[in-house]
Amino acid sequence: MEKERVFLSRPHMGGNEQKYIEDAFEKNWIAPLGENVTEFENDIKRYTGVGEALAVSSGTAAIHLALIESNVGQDDIVFCSSLTFCATSNPILYQGAQPVFIDSELDTWNMSPEALKKAFEKYEQLGQKPKAVIVVNLYGQSAQLNEIREICNQYDVVLIEDAAESLGSEYNGKKSGSFGDYGIYSFNGNKIITTSGGGMLVTNDKVSRDHALFLSTQARDKAIHYEHSELGYNYRLSNISAGIGRGQMEVLDNRVSIRRSIFEKYQQSLGNINGFEFQPEITNSKSNRWLTALTIDPEKAGFSSKDVIEALEKENIEARPVWKPMHLQPLYSNYDFIKLNSDNAKALFENGICLPSSSDMQAEQQDRVIQIIKDLNSDK
Ligand SMILES: *Cc1c(COP(=O)(O)O)cnc(C)c1O
């Protein structure tokens, strides 16, 4: 009999989600309006320490709204991490703007502050300046946000922090997502907590938050009839989904500690295989370890990350390569990419792998994953 599939990252309910959903049913607030939405926003504000929050239908929608609020429009330039999921950069194209992709550093796998500086200098010489910078905290690990914030301040450019994967992580003792002018979270089904689909925009700018709320509800001007003077979107989160989010917020810290111990077990069991390098956690940061990610140097290990993915798939276990960088995507082939000497994002993609990291993964399931990889190591 085939073993139950082990997923990379699957939803893991805490128990109280249904209580909040039932509450919405009782009050008949089955709409993008109601107590769950407001309370879910309050939960996020309390948790992250950011002043304002707006619950929306996806992380992508939150990034889109952050770009609009940053006045990014036709032909504007936006600097953006290259090693990420397409949801980070696609909204730049929605706005008719031009992404310029920035390479990763190997210390965090995230945007290299040096490469970012180089990009600012290059575009300054061309007489151009980006309207915004989007920095991603990959797999839960924060970028070097102090350095990146400083560079953005120096050039007076808006910083958007894509914390879709890093809710619950910390940097310098502060919560991930709270470092930019805007921060965004995702509650897609595979994230550390989920609302089955959803996102959140956070900012300390109340005027901007209220305008984003206006845009997310079809930009209805004040009138009895439907009057519109701005282009709006249907981006608000439903009260049902927000109910799931409230239940999930109660267990977020627990999920972080489970995912961190999953990472530690992988690292302890596999860390001494030749050519294995786990994603680092820089000293002033704490990663939520959303996914355990590592690179495998096939020359040293004698097998590749692709071999591991195939061996696991044979046993009905899901593992994935690291994100394919945006500058290598056909969709983005016409846009600029700034790196220092070598293409780190490409190297991380070529050798990188994400191992199953669900917070409800059984110890026995993780043992199987580890054994399959150890067997590859001894078989070679
Ligand atoms: C998941 C994710 C998003 C947003 O995803 P949605 O599915 O739209 O909620 C954005 N950026 C990154 C890096 C992500 O992993």
mmCIF file of C-alpha atoms and ligand atoms in Angstrom:
data_model
loop_
_atom_site.group_PDB
_atom_site.id
_atom_site.type_symbol
_atom_site.label_atom_id
_atom_site.label_comp_id
_atom_site.label_asym_id
_atom_site.label_seq_id
_atom_site.Cartn_x
_atom_site.Cartn_y
_atom_site.Cartn_z
ATOM 1 C CA MET A 1 0.000 0.000 0.000
ATOM 2 C CA GLU A 2 1.247 3.442 -0.880
ATOM 3 C CA LYS A 3 2.321 5.527 2.086
ATOM 4 C CA GLU A 4 0.433 8.734 2.837
ATOM 5 C CA ARG A 5 1.984 11.620 0.919
ATOM 6 C CA VAL A 6 4.369 13.810 2.856
ATOM 7 C CA PHE A 7 3.917 17.410 1.720
ATOM 8 C CA LEU A 8 6.464 20.192 1.585
ATOM 9 C CA SER A 9 4.265 22.441 3.709
ATOM 10 C CA ARG A 10 0.621 21.885 4.381
ATOM 11 C CA PRO A 11 -2.103 23.639 6.349
ATOM 12 C CA HIS A 12 -2.140 22.844 10.075
ATOM 13 C CA MET A 13 -5.190 24.053 11.968
ATOM 14 C CA GLY A 14 -4.947 24.939 15.632
ATOM 15 C CA GLY A 15 -8.475 24.125 16.756
ATOM 16 C CA ASN A 16 -10.165 27.465 17.324
ATOM 17 C CA GLU A 17 -10.526 28.406 13.648
ATOM 18 C CA GLN A 18 -13.989 26.861 13.409
ATOM 19 C CA LYS A 19 -15.186 28.737 16.459
ATOM 20 C CA TYR A 20 -14.462 32.045 14.697
ATOM 21 C CA ILE A 21 -16.070 30.820 11.476
ATOM 22 C CA GLU A 22 -19.197 29.750 13.339
ATOM 23 C CA ASP A 23 -19.319 33.139 14.951
ATOM 24 C CA ALA A 24 -19.326 34.707 11.475
ATOM 25 C CA PHE A 25 -22.181 32.396 10.449
ATOM 26 C CA GLU A 26 -24.183 33.263 13.536
ATOM 27 C CA LYS A 27 -23.869 36.967 12.847
ATOM 28 C CA ASN A 28 -24.335 36.351 9.112
ATOM 29 C CA TRP A 29 -21.148 38.276 8.378
ATOM 30 C CA ILE A 30 -20.262 36.056 5.396
ATOM 31 C CA ALA A 31 -18.694 39.028 3.658
ATOM 32 C CA PRO A 32 -15.423 40.910 3.500
ATOM 33 C CA LEU A 33 -16.656 42.780 6.513
ATOM 34 C CA GLY A 34 -17.130 41.905 10.145
ATOM 35 C CA GLU A 35 -15.455 41.348 13.443
ATOM 36 C CA ASN A 36 -13.068 38.627 12.310
ATOM 37 C CA VAL A 37 -11.472 40.945 9.752
ATOM 38 C CA THR A 38 -10.970 43.730 12.294
ATOM 39 C CA GLU A 39 -9.737 41.365 14.994
ATOM 40 C CA PHE A 40 -7.392 39.538 12.637
ATOM 41 C CA GLU A 41 -5.874 42.915 11.733
ATOM 42 C CA ASN A 42 -5.576 43.739 15.431
ATOM 43 C CA ASP A 43 -3.857 40.400 16.069
ATOM 44 C CA ILE A 44 -1.282 41.166 13.372
ATOM 45 C CA LYS A 45 -0.722 44.697 14.685
ATOM 46 C CA ARG A 46 -0.181 43.403 18.216
ATOM 47 C CA TYR A 47 2.085 40.612 17.056
ATOM 48 C CA THR A 48 4.289 42.621 14.701
ATOM 49 C CA GLY A 49 4.223 45.960 16.486
ATOM 50 C CA VAL A 50 3.285 47.773 13.273
ATOM 51 C CA GLY A 51 0.691 50.531 13.660
ATOM 52 C CA GLU A 52 -1.707 49.716 10.824
ATOM 53 C CA ALA A 53 -2.829 46.538 9.076
ATOM 54 C CA LEU A 54 -5.108 45.773 6.140
ATOM 55 C CA ALA A 55 -6.372 42.232 5.533
ATOM 56 C CA VAL A 56 -6.555 41.412 1.825
ATOM 57 C CA SER A 57 -7.255 38.456 -0.438
ATOM 58 C CA SER A 58 -3.612 37.489 -1.048
ATOM 59 C CA GLY A 59 -0.017 38.423 -0.411
ATOM 60 C CA THR A 60 0.204 39.383 -4.070
ATOM 61 C CA ALA A 61 -2.651 41.864 -3.613
ATOM 62 C CA ALA A 62 -0.846 43.330 -0.590
ATOM 63 C CA ILE A 63 2.309 43.888 -2.672
ATOM 64 C CA HIS A 64 0.256 45.424 -5.466
ATOM 65 C CA LEU A 65 -1.367 47.863 -3.023
ATOM 66 C CA ALA A 66 2.026 48.681 -1.452
ATOM 67 C CA LEU A 67 3.345 49.599 -4.906
ATOM 68 C CA ILE A 68 0.328 51.779 -5.668
ATOM 69 C CA GLU A 69 0.697 53.505 -2.296
ATOM 70 C CA SER A 70 4.369 54.079 -3.151
ATOM 71 C CA ASN A 71 3.229 55.851 -6.343
ATOM 72 C CA VAL A 72 4.794 53.266 -8.615
ATOM 73 C CA GLY A 73 3.364 53.768 -12.092
ATOM 74 C CA GLN A 74 4.076 53.402 -15.802
ATOM 75 C CA ASP A 75 7.804 53.053 -16.618
ATOM 76 C CA ASP A 76 8.937 53.652 -13.049
ATOM 77 C CA ILE A 77 11.813 51.513 -11.815
ATOM 78 C CA VAL A 78 11.543 49.141 -8.859
ATOM 79 C CA PHE A 79 14.546 47.297 -7.434
ATOM 80 C CA CYS A 80 13.555 43.778 -6.371
ATOM 81 C CA SER A 81 15.143 40.609 -5.010
ATOM 82 C CA SER A 82 15.656 38.152 -7.853
ATOM 83 C CA LEU A 83 15.610 34.937 -5.836
ATOM 84 C CA THR A 84 11.928 34.756 -4.951
ATOM 85 C CA PHE A 85 8.466 33.624 -5.994
ATOM 86 C CA CYS A 86 6.896 35.496 -8.925
ATOM 87 C CA ALA A 87 4.284 37.053 -6.591
ATOM 88 C CA THR A 88 6.977 39.462 -5.388
ATOM 89 C CA SER A 89 7.651 40.984 -8.793
ATOM 90 C CA ASN A 90 4.502 40.438 -10.867
ATOM 91 C CA PRO A 91 2.722 43.442 -9.297
ATOM 92 C CA ILE A 92 5.560 45.635 -10.634
ATOM 93 C CA LEU A 93 4.399 44.618 -14.115
ATOM 94 C CA TYR A 94 0.721 45.119 -13.160
ATOM 95 C CA GLN A 95 1.684 48.776 -12.647
ATOM 96 C CA GLY A 96 3.479 48.979 -15.996
ATOM 97 C CA ALA A 97 6.722 49.581 -14.107
ATOM 98 C CA GLN A 98 10.161 48.070 -14.718
ATOM 99 C CA PRO A 99 11.757 45.646 -12.282
ATOM 100 C CA VAL A 100 15.511 45.656 -11.859
ATOM 101 C CA PHE A 101 16.510 42.431 -10.167
ATOM 102 C CA ILE A 102 19.144 42.358 -7.438
ATOM 103 C CA ASP A 103 21.302 39.330 -6.704
ATOM 104 C CA SER A 104 21.471 37.424 -3.418
ATOM 105 C CA GLU A 105 24.316 37.262 -0.943
ATOM 106 C CA LEU A 106 25.282 33.830 0.351
ATOM 107 C CA ASP A 107 25.064 34.849 4.050
ATOM 108 C CA THR A 108 21.260 35.095 4.012
ATOM 109 C CA TRP A 109 20.344 34.011 0.449
ATOM 110 C CA ASN A 110 18.552 37.381 0.262
ATOM 111 C CA MET A 111 19.210 40.704 -1.465
ATOM 112 C CA SER A 112 22.872 41.625 -1.307
ATOM 113 C CA PRO A 113 23.239 45.135 0.165
ATOM 114 C CA GLU A 114 26.404 45.535 -1.927
ATOM 115 C CA ALA A 115 24.582 44.648 -5.130
ATOM 116 C CA LEU A 116 21.758 47.005 -4.131
ATOM 117 C CA LYS A 117 24.297 49.816 -3.700
ATOM 118 C CA LYS A 118 25.756 48.991 -7.087
ATOM 119 C CA ALA A 119 22.283 49.189 -8.644
ATOM 120 C CA PHE A 120 21.639 52.621 -7.104
ATOM 121 C CA GLU A 121 24.991 53.861 -8.387
ATOM 122 C CA LYS A 122 24.430 52.489 -11.872
ATOM 123 C CA TYR A 123 20.985 54.059 -12.205
ATOM 124 C CA GLU A 124 22.157 57.311 -10.657
ATOM 125 C CA GLN A 125 24.686 57.599 -13.461
ATOM 126 C CA LEU A 126 21.852 57.075 -15.929
ATOM 127 C CA GLY A 127 19.968 59.869 -14.191
ATOM 128 C CA GLN A 128 17.356 57.467 -12.834
ATOM 129 C CA LYS A 129 16.137 56.492 -9.402
ATOM 130 C CA PRO A 130 13.793 53.653 -8.410
ATOM 131 C CA LYS A 131 10.439 54.476 -6.852
ATOM 132 C CA ALA A 132 10.701 51.546 -4.444
ATOM 133 C CA VAL A 133 12.818 48.606 -3.329
ATOM 134 C CA ILE A 134 11.190 45.236 -2.598
ATOM 135 C CA VAL A 135 13.247 43.012 -0.338
ATOM 136 C CA VAL A 136 12.288 39.392 0.363
ATOM 137 C CA ASN A 137 13.012 37.316 3.486
ATOM 138 C CA LEU A 138 13.409 33.923 1.897
ATOM 139 C CA TYR A 139 12.185 30.789 3.671
ATOM 140 C CA GLY A 140 11.910 32.841 6.870
ATOM 141 C CA GLN A 141 15.444 34.213 7.000
ATOM 142 C CA SER A 142 15.635 38.011 7.164
ATOM 143 C CA ALA A 143 17.714 39.950 4.714
ATOM 144 C CA GLN A 144 20.362 42.367 6.073
ATOM 145 C CA LEU A 145 17.620 44.849 6.778
ATOM 146 C CA ASN A 146 19.750 47.420 8.632
ATOM 147 C CA GLU A 147 22.056 47.864 5.671
ATOM 148 C CA ILE A 148 19.223 47.799 3.140
ATOM 149 C CA ARG A 149 17.131 50.268 5.141
ATOM 150 C CA GLU A 150 20.132 52.581 5.371
ATOM 151 C CA ILE A 151 20.749 52.520 1.621
ATOM 152 C CA CYS A 152 17.067 53.260 0.945
ATOM 153 C CA ASN A 153 17.162 56.142 3.446
ATOM 154 C CA GLN A 154 20.276 57.521 1.838
ATOM 155 C CA TYR A 155 18.541 57.640 -1.556
ATOM 156 C CA ASP A 156 15.161 58.512 -0.040
ATOM 157 C CA VAL A 157 13.405 55.528 -1.606
ATOM 158 C CA VAL A 158 10.467 53.543 -0.202
ATOM 159 C CA LEU A 159 11.246 50.079 1.161
ATOM 160 C CA ILE A 160 8.674 47.287 0.830
ATOM 161 C CA GLU A 161 9.395 44.174 2.886
ATOM 162 C CA ASP A 162 7.990 40.974 1.411
ATOM 163 C CA ALA A 163 7.616 38.935 4.594
ATOM 164 C CA ALA A 164 5.228 36.434 2.979
ATOM 165 C CA GLU A 165 7.468 33.600 4.123
ATOM 166 C CA SER A 166 8.799 35.115 7.332
ATOM 167 C CA LEU A 167 5.854 35.826 9.636
ATOM 168 C CA GLY A 168 7.121 35.035 13.146
ATOM 169 C CA SER A 169 10.772 35.611 12.266
ATOM 170 C CA GLU A 170 12.846 38.315 13.941
ATOM 171 C CA TYR A 171 15.681 40.657 13.097
ATOM 172 C CA ASN A 172 17.445 42.730 15.776
ATOM 173 C CA GLY A 173 14.705 41.674 18.188
ATOM 174 C CA LYS A 174 11.925 43.097 16.010
ATOM 175 C CA LYS A 175 9.345 41.137 14.064
ATOM 176 C CA SER A 176 9.876 40.407 10.409
ATOM 177 C CA GLY A 177 7.735 42.572 8.162
ATOM 178 C CA SER A 178 8.081 45.639 10.380
ATOM 179 C CA PHE A 179 11.211 47.114 8.795
ATOM 180 C CA GLY A 180 9.924 48.588 5.573
ATOM 181 C CA ASP A 181 7.621 51.517 4.881
ATOM 182 C CA TYR A 182 5.284 48.683 3.946
ATOM 183 C CA GLY A 183 5.363 45.057 4.959
ATOM 184 C CA ILE A 184 3.330 42.226 3.526
ATOM 185 C CA TYR A 185 2.378 38.752 4.722
ATOM 186 C CA SER A 186 0.764 35.827 2.922
ATOM 187 C CA PHE A 187 -1.684 33.289 4.323
ATOM 188 C CA ASN A 188 -1.671 31.022 1.320
ATOM 189 C CA GLY A 189 -2.224 27.323 2.082
ATOM 190 C CA ASN A 190 1.471 26.467 2.177
ATOM 191 C CA LYS A 191 2.653 29.317 4.420
ATOM 192 C CA ILE A 192 3.499 29.014 8.130
ATOM 193 C CA ILE A 193 -0.098 29.940 8.973
ATOM 194 C CA THR A 194 -2.954 30.060 6.506
ATOM 195 C CA THR A 195 -6.424 31.481 5.971
ATOM 196 C CA SER A 196 -6.825 29.118 2.962
ATOM 197 C CA GLY A 197 -5.773 32.167 0.950
ATOM 198 C CA GLY A 198 -5.155 35.701 2.079
ATOM 199 C CA GLY A 199 -2.637 38.404 2.821
ATOM 200 C CA MET A 200 -1.931 41.421 4.970
ATOM 201 C CA LEU A 201 -0.475 44.837 4.287
ATOM 202 C CA VAL A 202 1.168 46.568 7.266
ATOM 203 C CA THR A 203 2.458 50.118 7.591
ATOM 204 C CA ASN A 204 2.774 52.869 10.171
ATOM 205 C CA ASP A 205 1.159 55.335 7.769
ATOM 206 C CA LYS A 206 -2.538 55.532 8.643
ATOM 207 C CA VAL A 207 -3.457 57.744 5.696
ATOM 208 C CA SER A 208 -1.892 55.263 3.335
ATOM 209 C CA ARG A 209 -3.557 52.289 5.039
ATOM 210 C CA ASP A 210 -6.953 53.948 4.741
ATOM 211 C CA HIS A 211 -6.373 54.726 1.086
ATOM 212 C CA ALA A 212 -5.312 51.110 0.469
ATOM 213 C CA LEU A 213 -8.557 50.023 2.150
ATOM 214 C CA PHE A 214 -10.469 52.299 -0.232
ATOM 215 C CA LEU A 215 -8.643 50.803 -3.242
ATOM 216 C CA SER A 216 -9.170 47.240 -2.005
ATOM 217 C CA THR A 217 -12.942 47.720 -1.933
ATOM 218 C CA GLN A 218 -13.402 49.021 -5.515
ATOM 219 C CA ALA A 219 -12.591 52.664 -4.701
ATOM 220 C CA ARG A 220 -16.128 53.791 -4.010
ATOM 221 C CA ASP A 221 -16.400 57.520 -3.525
ATOM 222 C CA LYS A 222 -18.763 58.819 -0.851
ATOM 223 C CA ALA A 223 -22.216 58.819 -2.480
ATOM 224 C CA ILE A 224 -25.451 56.843 -2.284
ATOM 225 C CA HIS A 225 -25.010 55.555 -5.813
ATOM 226 C CA TYR A 226 -21.803 53.935 -7.084
ATOM 227 C CA GLU A 227 -19.371 56.725 -7.899
ATOM 228 C CA HIS A 228 -15.733 56.133 -8.868
ATOM 229 C CA SER A 229 -12.896 58.526 -9.526
ATOM 230 C CA GLU A 230 -10.002 56.125 -8.915
ATOM 231 C CA LEU A 231 -9.204 52.639 -10.204
ATOM 232 C CA GLY A 232 -10.033 50.153 -7.471
ATOM 233 C CA TYR A 233 -9.714 46.432 -6.856
ATOM 234 C CA ASN A 234 -11.691 43.671 -5.201
ATOM 235 C CA TYR A 235 -8.932 42.728 -2.789
ATOM 236 C CA ARG A 236 -10.515 42.612 0.672
ATOM 237 C CA LEU A 237 -10.282 39.450 2.797
ATOM 238 C CA SER A 238 -13.545 37.713 3.674
ATOM 239 C CA ASN A 239 -14.749 37.510 7.254
ATOM 240 C CA ILE A 240 -14.733 33.704 7.000
ATOM 241 C CA SER A 241 -11.075 33.572 5.947
ATOM 242 C CA ALA A 242 -10.180 36.096 8.639
ATOM 243 C CA GLY A 243 -11.809 33.759 11.187
ATOM 244 C CA ILE A 244 -9.335 31.060 10.170
ATOM 245 C CA GLY A 245 -6.582 33.641 10.532
ATOM 246 C CA ARG A 246 -7.603 34.482 14.104
ATOM 247 C CA GLY A 247 -7.408 30.836 15.091
ATOM 248 C CA GLN A 248 -4.049 30.488 13.352
ATOM 249 C CA MET A 249 -2.565 33.530 15.119
ATOM 250 C CA GLU A 250 -3.139 31.728 18.427
ATOM 251 C CA VAL A 251 -0.738 28.984 17.357
ATOM 252 C CA LEU A 252 1.796 30.975 15.318
ATOM 253 C CA ASP A 253 4.592 30.900 17.909
ATOM 254 C CA ASN A 254 4.062 27.184 18.376
ATOM 255 C CA ARG A 255 4.374 26.665 14.600
ATOM 256 C CA VAL A 256 7.589 28.655 14.544
ATOM 257 C CA SER A 257 9.143 26.514 17.247
ATOM 258 C CA ILE A 258 8.034 23.273 15.561
ATOM 259 C CA ARG A 259 9.477 24.346 12.210
ATOM 260 C CA ARG A 260 12.683 25.390 13.899
ATOM 261 C CA SER A 261 13.054 21.972 15.519
ATOM 262 C CA ILE A 262 12.346 20.262 12.198
ATOM 263 C CA PHE A 263 15.189 22.301 10.724
ATOM 264 C CA GLU A 264 17.496 21.426 13.629
ATOM 265 C CA LYS A 265 16.814 17.723 13.263
ATOM 266 C CA TYR A 266 17.607 17.820 9.530
ATOM 267 C CA GLN A 267 20.762 19.774 10.193
ATOM 268 C CA GLN A 268 21.926 17.474 12.974
ATOM 269 C CA SER A 269 21.240 14.339 10.946
ATOM 270 C CA LEU A 270 22.492 15.490 7.548
ATOM 271 C CA GLY A 271 24.713 18.485 8.235
ATOM 272 C CA ASN A 272 27.965 16.538 8.097
ATOM 273 C CA ILE A 273 27.382 15.031 4.649
ATOM 274 C CA ASN A 274 30.041 16.410 2.339
ATOM 275 C CA GLY A 275 28.719 19.272 0.229
ATOM 276 C CA PHE A 276 25.583 19.939 2.289
ATOM 277 C CA GLU A 277 25.077 23.544 3.371
ATOM 278 C CA PHE A 278 21.952 24.632 5.203
ATOM 279 C CA GLN A 279 20.562 28.144 4.781
ATOM 280 C CA PRO A 280 22.407 30.238 7.372
ATOM 281 C CA GLU A 281 20.763 32.194 10.150
ATOM 282 C CA ILE A 282 22.705 35.419 10.679
ATOM 283 C CA THR A 283 23.532 36.287 14.292
ATOM 284 C CA ASN A 284 21.094 39.152 14.845
ATOM 285 C CA SER A 285 18.182 37.227 13.377
ATOM 286 C CA LYS A 286 15.796 34.395 14.155
ATOM 287 C CA SER A 287 14.246 32.571 11.214
ATOM 288 C CA ASN A 288 10.843 30.919 11.443
ATOM 289 C CA ARG A 289 12.419 28.184 9.268
ATOM 290 C CA TRP A 290 9.255 28.065 7.180
ATOM 291 C CA LEU A 291 11.019 25.605 4.908
ATOM 292 C CA THR A 292 14.258 23.791 5.625
ATOM 293 C CA ALA A 293 16.432 24.826 2.696
ATOM 294 C CA LEU A 294 19.943 23.753 1.834
ATOM 295 C CA THR A 295 22.331 23.462 -1.053
ATOM 296 C CA ILE A 296 23.993 20.259 -2.167
ATOM 297 C CA ASP A 297 27.271 20.531 -4.050
ATOM 298 C CA PRO A 298 27.094 17.480 -6.347
ATOM 299 C CA GLU A 299 30.880 17.392 -6.805
ATOM 300 C CA LYS A 300 31.384 16.967 -3.075
ATOM 301 C CA ALA A 301 28.297 14.938 -2.196
ATOM 302 C CA GLY A 302 28.384 12.615 -5.196
ATOM 303 C CA PHE A 303 24.682 13.241 -5.817
ATOM 304 C CA SER A 304 22.629 16.326 -6.598
ATOM 305 C CA SER A 305 19.576 18.052 -5.162
ATOM 306 C CA LYS A 306 17.683 16.709 -8.178
ATOM 307 C CA ASP A 307 18.675 13.154 -7.194
ATOM 308 C CA VAL A 308 17.290 13.803 -3.710
ATOM 309 C CA ILE A 309 14.006 15.174 -5.071
ATOM 310 C CA GLU A 310 13.629 12.104 -7.308
ATOM 311 C CA ALA A 311 14.484 9.627 -4.552
ATOM 312 C CA LEU A 312 11.950 11.262 -2.218
ATOM 313 C CA GLU A 313 9.254 11.421 -4.914
ATOM 314 C CA LYS A 314 9.582 7.651 -5.389
ATOM 315 C CA GLU A 315 8.539 7.334 -1.748
ATOM 316 C CA ASN A 316 5.651 9.779 -2.202
ATOM 317 C CA ILE A 317 7.457 12.587 -0.423
ATOM 318 C CA GLU A 318 7.384 16.125 -1.779
ATOM 319 C CA ALA A 319 10.581 18.183 -1.970
ATOM 320 C CA ARG A 320 11.238 21.140 -4.274
ATOM 321 C CA PRO A 321 14.104 23.077 -5.781
ATOM 322 C CA VAL A 322 14.762 26.542 -4.382
ATOM 323 C CA TRP A 323 12.838 29.313 -6.225
ATOM 324 C CA LYS A 324 14.037 29.906 -9.762
ATOM 325 C CA PRO A 325 15.344 33.493 -9.805
ATOM 326 C CA MET A 326 13.216 36.035 -11.636
ATOM 327 C CA HIS A 327 16.091 37.203 -13.850
ATOM 328 C CA LEU A 328 16.207 33.664 -15.305
ATOM 329 C CA GLN A 329 12.466 33.523 -16.020
ATOM 330 C CA PRO A 330 11.322 33.915 -19.638
ATOM 331 C CA LEU A 331 8.726 36.467 -18.457
ATOM 332 C CA TYR A 332 11.485 38.728 -17.146
ATOM 333 C CA SER A 333 14.230 38.113 -19.704
ATOM 334 C CA ASN A 334 14.196 41.754 -20.867
ATOM 335 C CA TYR A 335 14.883 43.291 -17.468
ATOM 336 C CA ASP A 336 18.150 44.246 -15.840
ATOM 337 C CA PHE A 337 19.892 42.140 -13.201
ATOM 338 C CA ILE A 338 22.573 43.503 -10.894
ATOM 339 C CA LYS A 339 25.132 41.209 -9.323
ATOM 340 C CA LEU A 340 28.643 41.551 -7.944
ATOM 341 C CA ASN A 341 31.035 38.945 -9.325
ATOM 342 C CA SER A 342 29.189 35.666 -9.536
ATOM 343 C CA ASP A 343 25.474 34.963 -9.957
ATOM 344 C CA ASN A 344 24.608 33.739 -6.448
ATOM 345 C CA ALA A 345 20.866 33.471 -7.052
ATOM 346 C CA LYS A 346 21.503 31.143 -9.971
ATOM 347 C CA ALA A 347 23.912 28.995 -7.943
ATOM 348 C CA LEU A 348 21.407 28.737 -5.082
ATOM 349 C CA PHE A 349 18.718 27.714 -7.553
ATOM 350 C CA GLU A 350 20.898 25.115 -9.235
ATOM 351 C CA ASN A 351 21.997 23.386 -6.043
ATOM 352 C CA GLY A 352 19.193 24.328 -3.667
ATOM 353 C CA ILE A 353 16.488 22.093 -2.256
ATOM 354 C CA CYS A 354 13.608 22.553 0.194
ATOM 355 C CA LEU A 355 12.764 19.562 2.377
ATOM 356 C CA PRO A 356 9.327 18.712 3.794
ATOM 357 C CA SER A 357 8.744 21.071 6.716
ATOM 358 C CA SER A 358 5.052 20.936 7.639
ATOM 359 C CA SER A 359 4.451 21.681 11.298
ATOM 360 C CA ASP A 360 2.226 18.591 11.589
ATOM 361 C CA MET A 361 4.817 16.287 10.057
ATOM 362 C CA GLN A 362 5.310 13.193 12.206
ATOM 363 C CA ALA A 363 8.754 12.367 13.616
ATOM 364 C CA GLU A 364 8.546 9.043 11.804
ATOM 365 C CA GLN A 365 7.940 10.838 8.485
ATOM 366 C CA GLN A 366 10.934 13.079 8.987
ATOM 367 C CA ASP A 367 13.027 10.031 9.895
ATOM 368 C CA ARG A 368 12.069 8.491 6.537
ATOM 369 C CA VAL A 369 13.151 11.615 4.654
ATOM 370 C CA ILE A 370 16.471 11.593 6.501
ATOM 371 C CA GLN A 371 17.031 7.869 5.892
ATOM 372 C CA ILE A 372 16.378 8.172 2.134
ATOM 373 C CA ILE A 373 18.991 10.924 1.897
ATOM 374 C CA LYS A 374 21.470 8.974 4.021
ATOM 375 C CA ASP A 375 20.956 5.963 1.757
ATOM 376 C CA LEU A 376 21.743 8.096 -1.311
ATOM 377 C CA ASN A 377 24.902 9.160 0.457
ATOM 378 C CA SER A 378 26.050 5.603 1.196
ATOM 379 C CA ASP A 379 24.919 4.204 -2.200
ATOM 380 C CA LYS A 380 26.982 6.542 -4.318
HETATM 381 C C1 LIG B 1 3.658 33.238 -1.057
HETATM 382 C C2 LIG B 1 4.462 34.401 -1.420
HETATM 383 C C3 LIG B 1 3.883 35.634 -1.791
HETATM 384 C C4 LIG B 1 2.425 35.930 -1.879
HETATM 385 O O1 LIG B 1 1.645 34.890 -2.145
HETATM 386 P P1 LIG B 1 0.051 34.818 -2.208
HETATM 387 O O2 LIG B 1 -0.123 33.428 -2.681
HETATM 388 O O3 LIG B 1 -0.407 35.845 -3.188
HETATM 389 O O4 LIG B 1 -0.527 35.037 -0.853
HETATM 390 C C5 LIG B 1 4.726 36.695 -2.054
HETATM 391 N N1 LIG B 1 6.045 36.580 -1.963
HETATM 392 C C6 LIG B 1 6.640 35.424 -1.601
HETATM 393 C C7 LIG B 1 8.127 35.396 -1.475
HETATM 394 C C8 LIG B 1 5.886 34.295 -1.345
HETATM 395 O O5 LIG B 1 6.486 33.150 -1.005
#
